Tab-separated table of C-alpha atoms in Angstrom:
chain	number	residue	atom	x	y	z
H	1	ILE	CA	105.771	22.132	167.172
H	2	CYS	CA	104.981	19.276	169.474
H	3	PRO	CA	108.259	17.746	170.703
H	4	THR	CA	106.888	14.235	170.260
H	5	ILE	CA	106.092	14.771	166.589
H	6	LEU	CA	109.486	16.343	166.004
H	7	LEU	CA	111.311	13.536	167.804
H	8	ASN	CA	109.365	10.835	165.949
H	9	SER	CA	110.051	12.530	162.648
H	10	LEU	CA	113.768	12.859	163.327
H	11	LEU	CA	114.278	9.355	164.704
H	12	VAL	CA	112.062	7.357	162.380
H	13	TYR	CA	111.412	9.211	159.166
H	14	SER	CA	114.862	10.707	158.668
H	15	PHE	CA	116.153	7.158	158.157
H	16	THR	CA	113.351	5.986	155.877
H	17	LEU	CA	112.714	9.037	153.715
H	18	PRO	CA	115.620	9.789	151.409
H	19	HIS	CA	115.254	13.555	151.116
H	20	LEU	CA	114.887	16.421	153.545
H	21	PRO	CA	111.956	17.990	151.592
H	22	ASP	CA	110.026	14.752	152.065
H	23	CYS	CA	110.632	14.894	155.808
H	24	ALA	CA	109.569	18.538	155.938
H	25	SER	CA	106.404	17.782	153.962
H	26	PHE	CA	105.493	14.898	156.221
H	27	LEU	CA	106.170	16.917	159.357
H	28	SER	CA	104.091	19.835	158.044
H	29	LEU	CA	101.161	17.566	157.227
H	30	SER	CA	101.397	15.913	160.648
H	31	VAL	CA	101.278	19.286	162.387
H	32	LEU	CA	98.312	20.436	160.268
H	33	GLU	CA	96.497	17.170	160.947
H	34	SER	CA	97.073	17.573	164.694
H	35	ILE	CA	95.744	21.129	164.656
H	36	LEU	CA	92.656	20.110	162.670
H	37	PHE	CA	91.956	17.175	164.993
H	38	THR	CA	92.278	19.407	168.063
H	39	TRP	CA	89.810	21.943	166.669
H	40	ILE	CA	87.369	19.234	165.575
H	41	SER	CA	87.434	17.343	168.858
H	42	GLN	CA	87.310	20.421	171.088
H	43	MET	CA	84.539	22.356	169.341
H	44	ASN	CA	82.088	19.804	170.740
H	45	HIS	CA	83.357	20.058	174.321
H	46	LEU	CA	84.922	23.427	175.211
H	47	PRO	CA	81.871	25.674	174.738
H	48	MET	CA	79.614	23.458	176.846
H	49	TYR	CA	78.615	24.592	180.316
H	50	ILE	CA	78.952	21.772	182.830
H	51	ASP	CA	77.443	22.185	186.286
H	52	HIS	CA	79.324	19.741	188.511
H	53	ASP	CA	77.019	20.426	191.453
H	54	LYS	CA	73.924	19.005	189.786
H	55	ASN	CA	73.094	15.405	190.499
H	56	MET	CA	71.997	14.264	187.041
H	57	ASP	CA	71.643	10.863	185.461
H	58	TRP	CA	74.370	9.613	183.137
H	59	PHE	CA	72.384	10.157	179.918
H	60	SER	CA	71.568	13.789	180.762
H	61	THR	CA	75.156	14.465	181.805
H	62	GLN	CA	76.456	13.227	178.439
H	63	LEU	CA	74.075	15.528	176.589
H	64	GLN	CA	75.000	18.495	178.765
H	65	ALA	CA	78.748	17.935	178.322
H	66	THR	CA	78.833	17.759	174.527
H	67	CYS	CA	77.066	18.773	171.348
H	68	ASN	CA	76.996	17.723	167.720
H	69	VAL	CA	77.894	19.495	164.524
H	70	ASN	CA	75.126	19.393	161.919
H	71	GLN	CA	75.300	16.360	159.680
H	72	SER	CA	76.226	16.736	156.031
H	73	PHE	CA	78.430	14.762	153.680
H	74	PHE	CA	81.140	17.431	154.009
H	75	ASN	CA	80.951	17.601	157.826
H	76	ASP	CA	81.008	13.804	158.102
H	77	TRP	CA	84.070	13.645	155.846
H	78	VAL	CA	86.036	16.537	157.390
H	79	THR	CA	85.421	15.441	160.976
H	80	GLY	CA	85.673	11.700	160.366
H	81	HIS	CA	82.157	11.343	161.857
H	82	LEU	CA	83.282	13.114	165.039
H	83	ASN	CA	80.485	15.576	164.369
H	84	PHE	CA	78.330	12.999	166.201
H	85	GLN	CA	79.867	13.621	169.636
H	86	ILE	CA	76.615	13.004	171.519
H	87	GLU	CA	76.308	9.554	169.985
H	88	HIS	CA	80.038	8.970	170.517
H	89	HIS	CA	79.658	9.692	174.252
H	90	LEU	CA	76.563	7.513	174.570
H	91	PHE	CA	77.953	4.612	172.511
H	92	PRO	CA	81.772	4.841	172.705
H	93	THR	CA	82.416	1.418	171.157
H	94	MET	CA	80.063	1.888	168.198
H	95	PRO	CA	81.878	2.267	164.866
H	96	ARG	CA	81.861	5.934	163.839
H	97	HIS	CA	80.250	5.304	160.463
H	98	ASN	CA	77.104	4.045	162.263
H	99	PHE	CA	76.470	7.151	164.384
H	100	TRP	CA	74.118	8.655	161.793
H	101	LYS	CA	71.898	5.564	162.133
H	102	VAL	CA	71.399	5.950	165.889
H	103	ALA	CA	71.159	9.776	165.920
H	104	PRO	CA	67.389	9.867	165.154
H	105	LEU	CA	66.755	7.451	168.039
H	106	VAL	CA	68.762	9.606	170.442
H	107	LYS	CA	66.944	12.740	169.239
H	108	SER	CA	63.548	11.109	169.794
H	109	MET	CA	64.549	9.952	173.284
H	110	CYS	CA	65.687	13.483	174.124
H	111	ALA	CA	62.401	14.928	172.862
H	112	LYS	CA	60.425	12.344	174.834
H	113	HIS	CA	62.192	13.204	178.110
H	114	GLY	CA	62.590	16.959	177.561
H	115	ILE	CA	66.390	16.890	177.255
H	116	GLU	CA	68.045	19.367	174.902
H	117	TYR	CA	69.816	17.779	171.924
H	118	GLN	CA	72.350	20.392	170.800
H	119	SER	CA	73.635	20.578	167.248
H	120	LYS	CA	75.276	23.494	165.441
H	121	PRO	CA	76.868	24.384	162.084
H	122	LEU	CA	80.539	23.491	161.557
H	123	PHE	CA	81.874	27.050	161.415
H	124	THR	CA	79.828	28.059	164.457
H	125	GLY	CA	81.596	25.232	166.290
H	126	PHE	CA	84.982	26.547	165.198
H	127	ALA	CA	84.012	30.090	166.255
H	128	ASP	CA	82.882	28.840	169.687
H	129	ILE	CA	86.435	27.698	170.445
H	130	VAL	CA	87.894	31.188	170.253
H	131	GLN	CA	85.095	32.909	172.167
């Protein structure tokens, strides 16, 4: 268990939640949420090969360093739209719920310039983490 989560739970929630089972439930959900977020955010970054010796433009570097998870209602919901990591890296201040609108434009730009736009199924992304 992350010491920060444990400390926060003990210092803050032990005073506001009246029962120990409530604290344990909250702590368990916080840990599960942290694990899920780590897997979701890292499946788009860890498996990517990054060649630091290449002198590439910024756009190409962003597409080499990350990939997307295929879009579906379920994937959008589970990942909180973090399945659009390419768009997130290209437009970091864009609200997440708008990434699906710009994705076709990014794909067409990649096709026009011969840059690979990588997208994979959700469970393939999870499997890539442990390989």
